[in-house]
Short mmCIF file of N, CA and C in Angstrom, two decimals:
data_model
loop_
_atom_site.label_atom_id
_atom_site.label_comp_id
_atom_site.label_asym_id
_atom_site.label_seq_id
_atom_site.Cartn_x
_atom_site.Cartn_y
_atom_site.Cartn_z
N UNK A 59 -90.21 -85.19 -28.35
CA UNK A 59 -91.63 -85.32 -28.66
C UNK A 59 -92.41 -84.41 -27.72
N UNK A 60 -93.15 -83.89 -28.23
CA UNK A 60 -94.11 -82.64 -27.64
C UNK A 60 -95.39 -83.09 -27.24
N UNK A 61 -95.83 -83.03 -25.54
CA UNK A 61 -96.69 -84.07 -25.56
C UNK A 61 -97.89 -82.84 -24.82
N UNK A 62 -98.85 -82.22 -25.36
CA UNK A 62 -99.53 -80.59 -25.01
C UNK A 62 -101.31 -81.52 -24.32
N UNK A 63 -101.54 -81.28 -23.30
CA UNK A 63 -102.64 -81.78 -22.98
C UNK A 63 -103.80 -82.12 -23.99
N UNK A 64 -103.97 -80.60 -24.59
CA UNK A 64 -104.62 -80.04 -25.80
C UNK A 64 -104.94 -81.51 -26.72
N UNK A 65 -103.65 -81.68 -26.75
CA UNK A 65 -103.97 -83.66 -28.00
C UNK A 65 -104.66 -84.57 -27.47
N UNK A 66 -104.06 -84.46 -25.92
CA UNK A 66 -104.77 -86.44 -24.82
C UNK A 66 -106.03 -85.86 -25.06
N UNK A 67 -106.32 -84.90 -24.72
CA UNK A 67 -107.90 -84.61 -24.49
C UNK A 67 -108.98 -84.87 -25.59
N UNK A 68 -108.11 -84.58 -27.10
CA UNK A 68 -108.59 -85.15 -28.40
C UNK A 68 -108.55 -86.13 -28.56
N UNK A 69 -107.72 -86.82 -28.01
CA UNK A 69 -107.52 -88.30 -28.03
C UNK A 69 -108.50 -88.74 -27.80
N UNK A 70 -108.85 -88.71 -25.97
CA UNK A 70 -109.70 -89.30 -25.47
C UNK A 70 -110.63 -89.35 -25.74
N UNK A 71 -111.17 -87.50 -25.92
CA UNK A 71 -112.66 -88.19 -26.61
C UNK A 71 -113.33 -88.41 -27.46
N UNK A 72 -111.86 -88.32 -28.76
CA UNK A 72 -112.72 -89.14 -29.89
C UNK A 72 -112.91 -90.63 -29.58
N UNK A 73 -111.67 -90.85 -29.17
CA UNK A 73 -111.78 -92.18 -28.73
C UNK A 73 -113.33 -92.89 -28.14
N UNK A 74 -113.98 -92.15 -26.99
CA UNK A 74 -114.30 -92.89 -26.04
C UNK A 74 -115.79 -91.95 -25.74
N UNK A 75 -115.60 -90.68 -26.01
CA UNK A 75 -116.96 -89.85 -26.11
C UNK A 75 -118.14 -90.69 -26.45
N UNK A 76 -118.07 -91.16 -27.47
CA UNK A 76 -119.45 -91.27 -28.89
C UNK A 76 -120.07 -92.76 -27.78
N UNK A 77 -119.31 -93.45 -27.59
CA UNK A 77 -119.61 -95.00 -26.68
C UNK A 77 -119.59 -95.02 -25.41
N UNK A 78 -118.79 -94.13 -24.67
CA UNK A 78 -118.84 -94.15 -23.15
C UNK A 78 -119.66 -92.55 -22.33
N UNK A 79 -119.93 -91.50 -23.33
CA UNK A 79 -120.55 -90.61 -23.05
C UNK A 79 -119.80 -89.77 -21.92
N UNK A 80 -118.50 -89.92 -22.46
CA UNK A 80 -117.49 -89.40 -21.08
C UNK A 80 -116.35 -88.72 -21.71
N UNK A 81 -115.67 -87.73 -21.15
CA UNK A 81 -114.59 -86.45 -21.67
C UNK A 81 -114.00 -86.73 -21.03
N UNK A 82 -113.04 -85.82 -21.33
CA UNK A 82 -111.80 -85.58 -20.60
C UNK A 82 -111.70 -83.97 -20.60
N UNK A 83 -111.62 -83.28 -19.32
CA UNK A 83 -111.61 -81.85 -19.19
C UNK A 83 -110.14 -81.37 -18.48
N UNK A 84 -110.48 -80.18 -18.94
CA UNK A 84 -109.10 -79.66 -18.07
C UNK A 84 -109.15 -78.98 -16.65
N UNK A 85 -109.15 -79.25 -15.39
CA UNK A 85 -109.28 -78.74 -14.23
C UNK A 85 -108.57 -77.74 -13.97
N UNK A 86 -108.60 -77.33 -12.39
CA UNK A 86 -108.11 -76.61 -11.68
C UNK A 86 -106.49 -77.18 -10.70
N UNK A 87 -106.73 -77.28 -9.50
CA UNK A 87 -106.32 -77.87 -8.30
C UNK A 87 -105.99 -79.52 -8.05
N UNK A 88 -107.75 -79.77 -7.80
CA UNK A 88 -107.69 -81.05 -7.46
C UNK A 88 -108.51 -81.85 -9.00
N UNK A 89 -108.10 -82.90 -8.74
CA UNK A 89 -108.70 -83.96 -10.37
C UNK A 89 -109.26 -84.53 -9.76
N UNK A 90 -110.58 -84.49 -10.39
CA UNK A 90 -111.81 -85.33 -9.96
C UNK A 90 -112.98 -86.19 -11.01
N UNK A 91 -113.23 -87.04 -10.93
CA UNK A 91 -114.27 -87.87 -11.83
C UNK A 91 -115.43 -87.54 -11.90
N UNK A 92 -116.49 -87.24 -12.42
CA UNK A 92 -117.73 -86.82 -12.19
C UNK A 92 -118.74 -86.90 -13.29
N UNK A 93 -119.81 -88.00 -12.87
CA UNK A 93 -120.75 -88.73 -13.57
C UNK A 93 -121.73 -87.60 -14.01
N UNK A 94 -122.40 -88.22 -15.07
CA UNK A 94 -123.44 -87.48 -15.82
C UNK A 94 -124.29 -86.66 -14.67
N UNK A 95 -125.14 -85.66 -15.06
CA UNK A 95 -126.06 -85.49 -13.82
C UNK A 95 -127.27 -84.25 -15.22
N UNK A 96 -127.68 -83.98 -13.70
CA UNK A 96 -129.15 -82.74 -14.57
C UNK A 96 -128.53 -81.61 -15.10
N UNK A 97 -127.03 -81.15 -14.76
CA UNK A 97 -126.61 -80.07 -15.37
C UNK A 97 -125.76 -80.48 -16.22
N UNK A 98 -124.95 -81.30 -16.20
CA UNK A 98 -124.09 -81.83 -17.63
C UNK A 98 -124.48 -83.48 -18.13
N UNK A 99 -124.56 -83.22 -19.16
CA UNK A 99 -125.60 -84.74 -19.58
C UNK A 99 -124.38 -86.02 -20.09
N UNK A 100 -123.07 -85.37 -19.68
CA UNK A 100 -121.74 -86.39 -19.90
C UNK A 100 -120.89 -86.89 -18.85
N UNK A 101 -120.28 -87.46 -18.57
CA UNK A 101 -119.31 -88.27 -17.26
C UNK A 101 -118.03 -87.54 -18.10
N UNK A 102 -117.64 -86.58 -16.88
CA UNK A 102 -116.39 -86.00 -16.97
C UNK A 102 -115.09 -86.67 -16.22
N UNK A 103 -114.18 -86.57 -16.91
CA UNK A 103 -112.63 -87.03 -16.15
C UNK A 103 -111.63 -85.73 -16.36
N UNK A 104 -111.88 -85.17 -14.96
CA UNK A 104 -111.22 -83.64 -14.78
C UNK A 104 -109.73 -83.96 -14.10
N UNK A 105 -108.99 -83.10 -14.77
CA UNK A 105 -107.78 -83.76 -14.45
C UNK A 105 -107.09 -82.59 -13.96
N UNK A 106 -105.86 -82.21 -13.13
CA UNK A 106 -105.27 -81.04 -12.52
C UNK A 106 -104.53 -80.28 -13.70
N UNK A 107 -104.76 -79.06 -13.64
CA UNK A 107 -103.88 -77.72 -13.46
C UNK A 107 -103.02 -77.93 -15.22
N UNK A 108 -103.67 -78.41 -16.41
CA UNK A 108 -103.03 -78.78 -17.39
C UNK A 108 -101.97 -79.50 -17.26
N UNK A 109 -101.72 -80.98 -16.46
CA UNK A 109 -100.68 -81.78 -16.54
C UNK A 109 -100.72 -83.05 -17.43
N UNK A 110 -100.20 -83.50 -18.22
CA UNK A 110 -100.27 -84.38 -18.81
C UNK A 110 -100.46 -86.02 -18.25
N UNK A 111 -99.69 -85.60 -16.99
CA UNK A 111 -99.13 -86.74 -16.03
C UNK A 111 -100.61 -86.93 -15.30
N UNK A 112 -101.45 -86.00 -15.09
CA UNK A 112 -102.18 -85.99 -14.30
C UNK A 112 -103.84 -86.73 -15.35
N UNK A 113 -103.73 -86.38 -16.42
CA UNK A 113 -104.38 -86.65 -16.91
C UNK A 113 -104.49 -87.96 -17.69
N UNK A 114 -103.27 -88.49 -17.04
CA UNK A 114 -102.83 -89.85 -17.99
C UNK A 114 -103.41 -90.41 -16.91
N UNK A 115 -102.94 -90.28 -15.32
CA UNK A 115 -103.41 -90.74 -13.95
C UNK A 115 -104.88 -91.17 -13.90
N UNK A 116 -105.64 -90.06 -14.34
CA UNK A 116 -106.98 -89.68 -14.03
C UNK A 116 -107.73 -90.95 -15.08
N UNK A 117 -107.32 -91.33 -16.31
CA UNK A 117 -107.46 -91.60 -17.36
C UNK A 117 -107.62 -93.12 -16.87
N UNK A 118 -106.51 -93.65 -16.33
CA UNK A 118 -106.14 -94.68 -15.96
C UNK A 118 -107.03 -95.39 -14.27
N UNK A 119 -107.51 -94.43 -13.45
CA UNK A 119 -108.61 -94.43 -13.31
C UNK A 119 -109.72 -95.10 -13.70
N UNK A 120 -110.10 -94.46 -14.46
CA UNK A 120 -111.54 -94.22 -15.50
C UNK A 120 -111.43 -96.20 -15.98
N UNK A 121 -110.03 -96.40 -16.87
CA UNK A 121 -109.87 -97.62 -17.33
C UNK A 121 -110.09 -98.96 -16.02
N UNK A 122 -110.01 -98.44 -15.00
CA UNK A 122 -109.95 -99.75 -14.25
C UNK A 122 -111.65 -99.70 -13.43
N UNK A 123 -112.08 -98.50 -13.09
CA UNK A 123 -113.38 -98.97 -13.00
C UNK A 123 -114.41 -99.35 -13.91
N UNK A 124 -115.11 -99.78 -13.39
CA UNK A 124 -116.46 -100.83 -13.99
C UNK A 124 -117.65 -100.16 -14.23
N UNK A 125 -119.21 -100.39 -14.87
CA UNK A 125 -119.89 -99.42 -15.00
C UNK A 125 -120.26 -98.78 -14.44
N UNK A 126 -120.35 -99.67 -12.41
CA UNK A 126 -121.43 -99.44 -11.47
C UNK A 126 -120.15 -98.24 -11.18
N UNK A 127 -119.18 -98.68 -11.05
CA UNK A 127 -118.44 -97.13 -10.79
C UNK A 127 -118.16 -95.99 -11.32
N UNK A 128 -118.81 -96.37 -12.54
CA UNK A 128 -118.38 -94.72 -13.20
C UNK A 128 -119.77 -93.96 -13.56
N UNK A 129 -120.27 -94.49 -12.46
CA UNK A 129 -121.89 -93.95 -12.21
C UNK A 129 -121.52 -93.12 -10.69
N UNK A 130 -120.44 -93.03 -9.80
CA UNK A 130 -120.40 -92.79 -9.13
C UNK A 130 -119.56 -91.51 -9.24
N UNK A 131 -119.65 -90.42 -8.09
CA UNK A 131 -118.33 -89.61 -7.67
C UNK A 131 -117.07 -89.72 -7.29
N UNK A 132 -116.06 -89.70 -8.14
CA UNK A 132 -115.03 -90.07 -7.95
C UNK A 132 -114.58 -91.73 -8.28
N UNK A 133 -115.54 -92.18 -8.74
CA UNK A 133 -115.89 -93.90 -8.92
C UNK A 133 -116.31 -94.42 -7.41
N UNK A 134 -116.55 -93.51 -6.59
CA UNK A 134 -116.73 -93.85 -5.25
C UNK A 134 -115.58 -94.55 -4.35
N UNK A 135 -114.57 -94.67 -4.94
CA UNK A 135 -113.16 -94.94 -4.20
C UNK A 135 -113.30 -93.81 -2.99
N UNK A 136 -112.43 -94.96 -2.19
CA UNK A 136 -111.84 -94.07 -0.83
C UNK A 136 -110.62 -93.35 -1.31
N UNK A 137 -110.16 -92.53 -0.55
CA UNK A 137 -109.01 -91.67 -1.04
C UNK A 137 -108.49 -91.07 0.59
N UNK A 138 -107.17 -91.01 1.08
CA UNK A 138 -106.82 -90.79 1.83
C UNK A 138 -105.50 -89.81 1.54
N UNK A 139 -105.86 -88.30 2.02
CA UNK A 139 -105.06 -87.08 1.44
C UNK A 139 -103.49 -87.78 1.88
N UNK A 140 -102.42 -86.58 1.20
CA UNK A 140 -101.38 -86.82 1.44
C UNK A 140 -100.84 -86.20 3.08
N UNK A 141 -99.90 -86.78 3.54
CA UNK A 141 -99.58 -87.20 4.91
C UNK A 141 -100.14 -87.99 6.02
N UNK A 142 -100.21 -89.56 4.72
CA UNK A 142 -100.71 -90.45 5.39
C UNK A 142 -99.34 -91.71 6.34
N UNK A 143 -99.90 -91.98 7.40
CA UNK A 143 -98.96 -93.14 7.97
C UNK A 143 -98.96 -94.58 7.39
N UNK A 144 -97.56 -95.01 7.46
CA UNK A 144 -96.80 -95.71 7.02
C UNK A 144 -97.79 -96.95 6.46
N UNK A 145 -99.01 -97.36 7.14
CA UNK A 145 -99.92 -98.45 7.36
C UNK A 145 -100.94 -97.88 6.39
N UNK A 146 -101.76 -96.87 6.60
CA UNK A 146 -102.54 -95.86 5.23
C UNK A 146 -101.63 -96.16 3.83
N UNK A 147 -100.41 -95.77 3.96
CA UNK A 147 -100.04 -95.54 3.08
C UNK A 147 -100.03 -96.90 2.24
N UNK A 148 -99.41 -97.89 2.68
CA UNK A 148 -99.44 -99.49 2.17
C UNK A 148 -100.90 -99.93 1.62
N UNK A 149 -101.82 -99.51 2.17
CA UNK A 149 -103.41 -99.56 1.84
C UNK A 149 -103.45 -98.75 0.54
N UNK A 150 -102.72 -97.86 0.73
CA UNK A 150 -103.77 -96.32 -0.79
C UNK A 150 -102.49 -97.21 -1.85
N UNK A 151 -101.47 -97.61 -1.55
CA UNK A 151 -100.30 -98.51 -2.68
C UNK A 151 -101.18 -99.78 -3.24
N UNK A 152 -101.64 -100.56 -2.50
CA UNK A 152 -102.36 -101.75 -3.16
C UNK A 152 -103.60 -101.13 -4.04
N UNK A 153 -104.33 -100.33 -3.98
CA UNK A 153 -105.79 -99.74 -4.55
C UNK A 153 -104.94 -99.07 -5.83
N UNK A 154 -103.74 -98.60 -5.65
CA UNK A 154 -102.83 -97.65 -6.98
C UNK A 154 -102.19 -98.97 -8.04
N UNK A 155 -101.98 -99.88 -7.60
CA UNK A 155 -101.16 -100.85 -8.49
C UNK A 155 -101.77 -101.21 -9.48
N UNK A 156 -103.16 -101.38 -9.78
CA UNK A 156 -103.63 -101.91 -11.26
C UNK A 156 -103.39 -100.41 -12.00
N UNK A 157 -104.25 -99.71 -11.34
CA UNK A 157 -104.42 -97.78 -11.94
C UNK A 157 -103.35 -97.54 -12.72
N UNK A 158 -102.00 -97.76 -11.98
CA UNK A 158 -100.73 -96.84 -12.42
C UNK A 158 -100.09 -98.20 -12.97
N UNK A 159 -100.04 -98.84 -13.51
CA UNK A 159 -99.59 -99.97 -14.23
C UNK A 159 -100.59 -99.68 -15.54
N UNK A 160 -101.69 -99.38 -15.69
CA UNK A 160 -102.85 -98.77 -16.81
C UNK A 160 -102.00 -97.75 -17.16
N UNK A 161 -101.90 -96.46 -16.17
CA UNK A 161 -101.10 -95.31 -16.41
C UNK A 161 -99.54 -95.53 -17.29
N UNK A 162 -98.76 -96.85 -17.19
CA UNK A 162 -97.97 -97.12 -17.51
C UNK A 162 -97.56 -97.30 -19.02
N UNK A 163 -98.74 -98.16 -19.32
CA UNK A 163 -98.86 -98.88 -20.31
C UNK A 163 -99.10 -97.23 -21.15
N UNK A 164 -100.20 -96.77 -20.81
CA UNK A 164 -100.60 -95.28 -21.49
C UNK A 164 -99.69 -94.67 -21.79
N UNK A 165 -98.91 -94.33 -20.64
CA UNK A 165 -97.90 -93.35 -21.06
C UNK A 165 -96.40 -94.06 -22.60
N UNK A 166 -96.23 -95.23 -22.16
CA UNK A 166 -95.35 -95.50 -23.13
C UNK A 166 -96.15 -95.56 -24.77
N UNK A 167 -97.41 -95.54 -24.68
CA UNK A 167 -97.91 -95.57 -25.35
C UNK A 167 -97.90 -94.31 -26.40
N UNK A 168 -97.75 -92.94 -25.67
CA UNK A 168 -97.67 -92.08 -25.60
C UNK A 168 -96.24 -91.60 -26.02
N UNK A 169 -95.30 -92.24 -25.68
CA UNK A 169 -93.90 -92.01 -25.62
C UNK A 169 -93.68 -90.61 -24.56
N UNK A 170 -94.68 -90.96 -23.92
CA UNK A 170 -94.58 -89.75 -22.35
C UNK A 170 -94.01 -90.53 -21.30
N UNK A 171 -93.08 -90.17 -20.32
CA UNK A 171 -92.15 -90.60 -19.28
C UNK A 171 -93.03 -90.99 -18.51
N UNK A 172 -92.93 -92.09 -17.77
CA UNK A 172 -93.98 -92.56 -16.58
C UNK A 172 -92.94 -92.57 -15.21
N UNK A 173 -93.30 -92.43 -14.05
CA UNK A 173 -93.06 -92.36 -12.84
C UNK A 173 -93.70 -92.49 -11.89
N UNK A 174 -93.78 -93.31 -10.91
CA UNK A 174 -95.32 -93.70 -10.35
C UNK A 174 -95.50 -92.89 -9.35
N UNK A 175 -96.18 -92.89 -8.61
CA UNK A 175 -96.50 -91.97 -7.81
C UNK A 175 -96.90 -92.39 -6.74
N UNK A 176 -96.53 -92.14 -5.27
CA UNK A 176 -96.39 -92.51 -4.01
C UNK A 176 -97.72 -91.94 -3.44
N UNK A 177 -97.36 -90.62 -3.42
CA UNK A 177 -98.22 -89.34 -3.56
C UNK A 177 -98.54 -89.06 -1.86
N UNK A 178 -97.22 -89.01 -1.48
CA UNK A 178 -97.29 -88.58 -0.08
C UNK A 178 -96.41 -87.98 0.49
N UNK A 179 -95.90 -86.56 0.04
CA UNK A 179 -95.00 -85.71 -0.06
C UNK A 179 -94.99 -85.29 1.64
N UNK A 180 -96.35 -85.53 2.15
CA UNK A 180 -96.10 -84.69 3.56
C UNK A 180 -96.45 -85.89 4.77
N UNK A 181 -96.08 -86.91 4.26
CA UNK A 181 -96.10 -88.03 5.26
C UNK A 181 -94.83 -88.19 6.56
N UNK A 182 -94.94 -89.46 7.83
CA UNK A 182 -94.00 -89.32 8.43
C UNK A 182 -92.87 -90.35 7.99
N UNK A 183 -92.99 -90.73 6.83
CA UNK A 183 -91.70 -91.82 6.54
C UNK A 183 -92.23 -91.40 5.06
N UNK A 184 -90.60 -91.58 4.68
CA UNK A 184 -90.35 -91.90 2.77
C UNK A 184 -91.39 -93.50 2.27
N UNK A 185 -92.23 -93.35 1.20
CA UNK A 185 -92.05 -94.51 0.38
C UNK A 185 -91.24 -95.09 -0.27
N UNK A 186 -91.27 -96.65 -0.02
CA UNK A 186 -90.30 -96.92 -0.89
C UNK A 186 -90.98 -96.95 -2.48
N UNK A 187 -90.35 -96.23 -3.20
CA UNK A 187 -90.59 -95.65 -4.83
C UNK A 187 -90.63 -96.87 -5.64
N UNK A 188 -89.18 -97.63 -5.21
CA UNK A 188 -88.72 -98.56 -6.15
C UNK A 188 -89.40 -99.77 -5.71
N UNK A 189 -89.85 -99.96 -4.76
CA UNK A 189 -90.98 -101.87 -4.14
C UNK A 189 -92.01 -101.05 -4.99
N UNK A 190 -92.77 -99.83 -4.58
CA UNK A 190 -93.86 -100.02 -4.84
C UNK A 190 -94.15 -99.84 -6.87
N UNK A 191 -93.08 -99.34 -7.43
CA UNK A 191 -92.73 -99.48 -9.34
C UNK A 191 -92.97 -101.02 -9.41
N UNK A 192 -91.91 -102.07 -8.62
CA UNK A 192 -91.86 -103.49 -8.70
C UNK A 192 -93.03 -103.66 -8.79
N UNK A 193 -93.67 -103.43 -7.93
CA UNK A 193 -95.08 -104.43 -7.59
C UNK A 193 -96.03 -103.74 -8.93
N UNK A 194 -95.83 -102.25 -9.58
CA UNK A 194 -96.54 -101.68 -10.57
C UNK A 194 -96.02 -102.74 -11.89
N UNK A 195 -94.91 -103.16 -11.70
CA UNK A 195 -94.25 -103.54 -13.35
C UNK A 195 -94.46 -105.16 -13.03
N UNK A 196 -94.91 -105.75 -12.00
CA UNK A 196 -95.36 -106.76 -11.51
C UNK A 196 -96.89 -107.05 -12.07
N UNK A 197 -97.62 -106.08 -12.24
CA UNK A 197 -98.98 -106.00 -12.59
C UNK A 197 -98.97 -105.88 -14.00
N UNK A 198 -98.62 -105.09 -14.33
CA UNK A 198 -97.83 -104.45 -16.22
C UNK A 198 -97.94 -106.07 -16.58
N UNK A 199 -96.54 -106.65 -16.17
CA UNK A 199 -96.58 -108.10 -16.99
C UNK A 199 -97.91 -109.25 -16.92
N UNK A 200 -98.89 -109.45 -15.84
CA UNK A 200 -99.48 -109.93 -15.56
C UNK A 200 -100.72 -109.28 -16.64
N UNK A 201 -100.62 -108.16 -16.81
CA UNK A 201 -102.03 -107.19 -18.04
C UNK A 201 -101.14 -108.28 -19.48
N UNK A 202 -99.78 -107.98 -19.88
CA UNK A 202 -99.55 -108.34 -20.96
C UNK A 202 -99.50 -109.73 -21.27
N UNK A 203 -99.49 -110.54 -19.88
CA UNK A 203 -100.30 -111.98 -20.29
C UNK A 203 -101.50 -112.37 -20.41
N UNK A 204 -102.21 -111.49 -19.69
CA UNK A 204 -103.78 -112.07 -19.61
C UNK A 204 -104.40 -111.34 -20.74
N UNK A 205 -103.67 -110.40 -21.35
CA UNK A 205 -104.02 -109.15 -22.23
C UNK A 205 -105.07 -108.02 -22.12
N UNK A 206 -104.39 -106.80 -22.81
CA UNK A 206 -104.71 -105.74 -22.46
C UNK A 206 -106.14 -105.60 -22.27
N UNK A 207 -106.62 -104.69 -21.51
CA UNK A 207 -108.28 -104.86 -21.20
C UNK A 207 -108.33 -103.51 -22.27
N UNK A 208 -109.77 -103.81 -23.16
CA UNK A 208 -110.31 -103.09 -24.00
C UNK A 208 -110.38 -101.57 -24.37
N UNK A 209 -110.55 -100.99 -23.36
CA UNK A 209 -110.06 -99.53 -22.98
C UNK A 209 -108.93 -99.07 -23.32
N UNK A 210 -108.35 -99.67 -22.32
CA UNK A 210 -107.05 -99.53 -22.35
C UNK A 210 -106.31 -99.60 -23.81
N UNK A 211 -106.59 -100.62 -24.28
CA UNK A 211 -105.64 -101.34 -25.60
C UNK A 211 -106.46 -100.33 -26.16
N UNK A 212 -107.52 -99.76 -26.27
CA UNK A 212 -108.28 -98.90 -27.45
C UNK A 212 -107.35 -96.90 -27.55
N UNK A 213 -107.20 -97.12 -26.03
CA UNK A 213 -106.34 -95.63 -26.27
C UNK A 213 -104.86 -96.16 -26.59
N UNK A 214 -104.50 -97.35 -26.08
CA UNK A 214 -102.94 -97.76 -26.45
C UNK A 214 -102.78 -97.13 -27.59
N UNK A 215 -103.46 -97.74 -28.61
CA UNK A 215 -103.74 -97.58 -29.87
C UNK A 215 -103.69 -96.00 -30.66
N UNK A 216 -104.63 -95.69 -30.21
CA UNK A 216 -105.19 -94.02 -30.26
C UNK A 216 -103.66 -93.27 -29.99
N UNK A 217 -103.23 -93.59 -28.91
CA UNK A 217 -101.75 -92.76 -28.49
C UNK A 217 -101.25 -93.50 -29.51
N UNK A 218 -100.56 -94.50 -29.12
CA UNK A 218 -99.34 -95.36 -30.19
C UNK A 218 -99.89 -94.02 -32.09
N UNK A 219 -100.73 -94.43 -32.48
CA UNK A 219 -101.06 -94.28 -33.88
C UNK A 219 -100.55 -92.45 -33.81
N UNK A 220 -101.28 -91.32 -32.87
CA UNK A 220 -100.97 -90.42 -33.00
C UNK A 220 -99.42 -89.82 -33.15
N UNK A 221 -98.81 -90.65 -31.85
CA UNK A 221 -97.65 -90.04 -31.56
C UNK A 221 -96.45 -91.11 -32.54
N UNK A 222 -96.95 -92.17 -33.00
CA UNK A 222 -96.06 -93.01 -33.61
C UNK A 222 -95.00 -93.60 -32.98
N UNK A 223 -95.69 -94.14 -32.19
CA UNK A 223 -95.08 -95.26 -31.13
C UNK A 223 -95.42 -96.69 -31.77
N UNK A 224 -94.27 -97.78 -32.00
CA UNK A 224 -94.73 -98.82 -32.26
C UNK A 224 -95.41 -99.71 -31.33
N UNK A 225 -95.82 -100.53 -31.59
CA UNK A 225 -96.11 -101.84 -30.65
C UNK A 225 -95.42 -101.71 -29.81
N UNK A 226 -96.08 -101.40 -28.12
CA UNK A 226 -95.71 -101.76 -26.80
C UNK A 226 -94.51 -103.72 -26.98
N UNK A 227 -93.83 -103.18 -26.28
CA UNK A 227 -93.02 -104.58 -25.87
C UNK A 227 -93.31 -104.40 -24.51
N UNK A 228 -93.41 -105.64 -23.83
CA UNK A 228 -92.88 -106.06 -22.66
C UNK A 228 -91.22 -105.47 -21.66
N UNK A 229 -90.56 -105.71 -22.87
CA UNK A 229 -88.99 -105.16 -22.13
C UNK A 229 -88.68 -103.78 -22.33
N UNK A 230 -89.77 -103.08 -22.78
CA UNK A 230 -89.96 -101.41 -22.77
C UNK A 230 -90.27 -101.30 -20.72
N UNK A 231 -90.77 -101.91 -20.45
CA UNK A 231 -91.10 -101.40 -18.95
C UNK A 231 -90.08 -101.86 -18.01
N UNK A 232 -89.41 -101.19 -17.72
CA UNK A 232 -88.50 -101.10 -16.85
C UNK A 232 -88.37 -100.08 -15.07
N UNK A 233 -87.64 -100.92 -14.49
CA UNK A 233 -88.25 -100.50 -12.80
C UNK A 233 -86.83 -99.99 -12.71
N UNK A 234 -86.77 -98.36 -12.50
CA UNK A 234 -85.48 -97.67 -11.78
C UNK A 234 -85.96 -96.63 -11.67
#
């Protein structure tokens, strides 16, 4: 399955343009969120360097903040670059676990590979990959009991229908 940025980006904003007044663009470098203002009259979700992965990330984002935050830069989250210590790092993991469990759900949605992301390539200790997936597929089940939040289930949908993915299961998410 051929998964070209070019589509998420159609996705998204047919999806979500016309009601949330917000895109999805294609960036540079760094992916960044960025609310309406005097020079663009839309809330952009700029995502890195044409990655799919990145834009599913960014996306997933967008789904977990609230209005007062997506009035903000960046949703006004803290963000702490990569080569953070061991204690940082456990902090920026708890703030990632709803996000990339959203990202999760998206991507299978998608029938695009998910892999979570630590995102601290130049730190002084390894993450552990596989606690911090647990605690992501820990959250996953806890969304599919309390059920999917609106957004979310609205692009589920949008992906699932395009790419012809059936109905998300539960025992589709798996931690290795």
């Amino acid at each position: 399955m051929s998964h070209a940025y070019q589509d998420l980006i159609k996705i998204f904003n047919d999806t979500f343009f016309a009601e949330y007044n917000t895109k999805l663009e294609l960036g540079n470098d760094e992916p960044i969120y960025l609310p309406a203002d005097d020079a663009v009259p839309y809330h952009r979700i700029v995502f890195a360097r044409g990655f799919y992965a990145s834009a599913m990330h960014e996306i997933a984002h967008w789904c977990v903040a609230g209005p007062q935050r997506r009035l903000l830069e960046d949703f006004g989250y803290w963000y702490e670059p990569d080569g953070r210590t061991e204690q940082v790092q456990a902090e920026f993991e708890k703030v990632e676990i709803r996000p990339q469990a959203y990202e999760w759900i998206l991507s299978l949605s998608a029938g695009f590979p998910f892999t979570v992301s630590c995102d601290n390539l130049n730190g002084d200790f390894e993450p552990d990959r596989l606690a911090f997936m647990a605690k992501v597929h820990q959250e996953v089940v806890r969304i599919f009991e309390q059920g999917i939040p609106p957004r979310v289930e609205q692009l589920s949908q949008a992906l699932r229908e395009f790419y012809q993915v059936p109905e998300l299961q539960l025992c589709q998410f798996e931690v290795k």
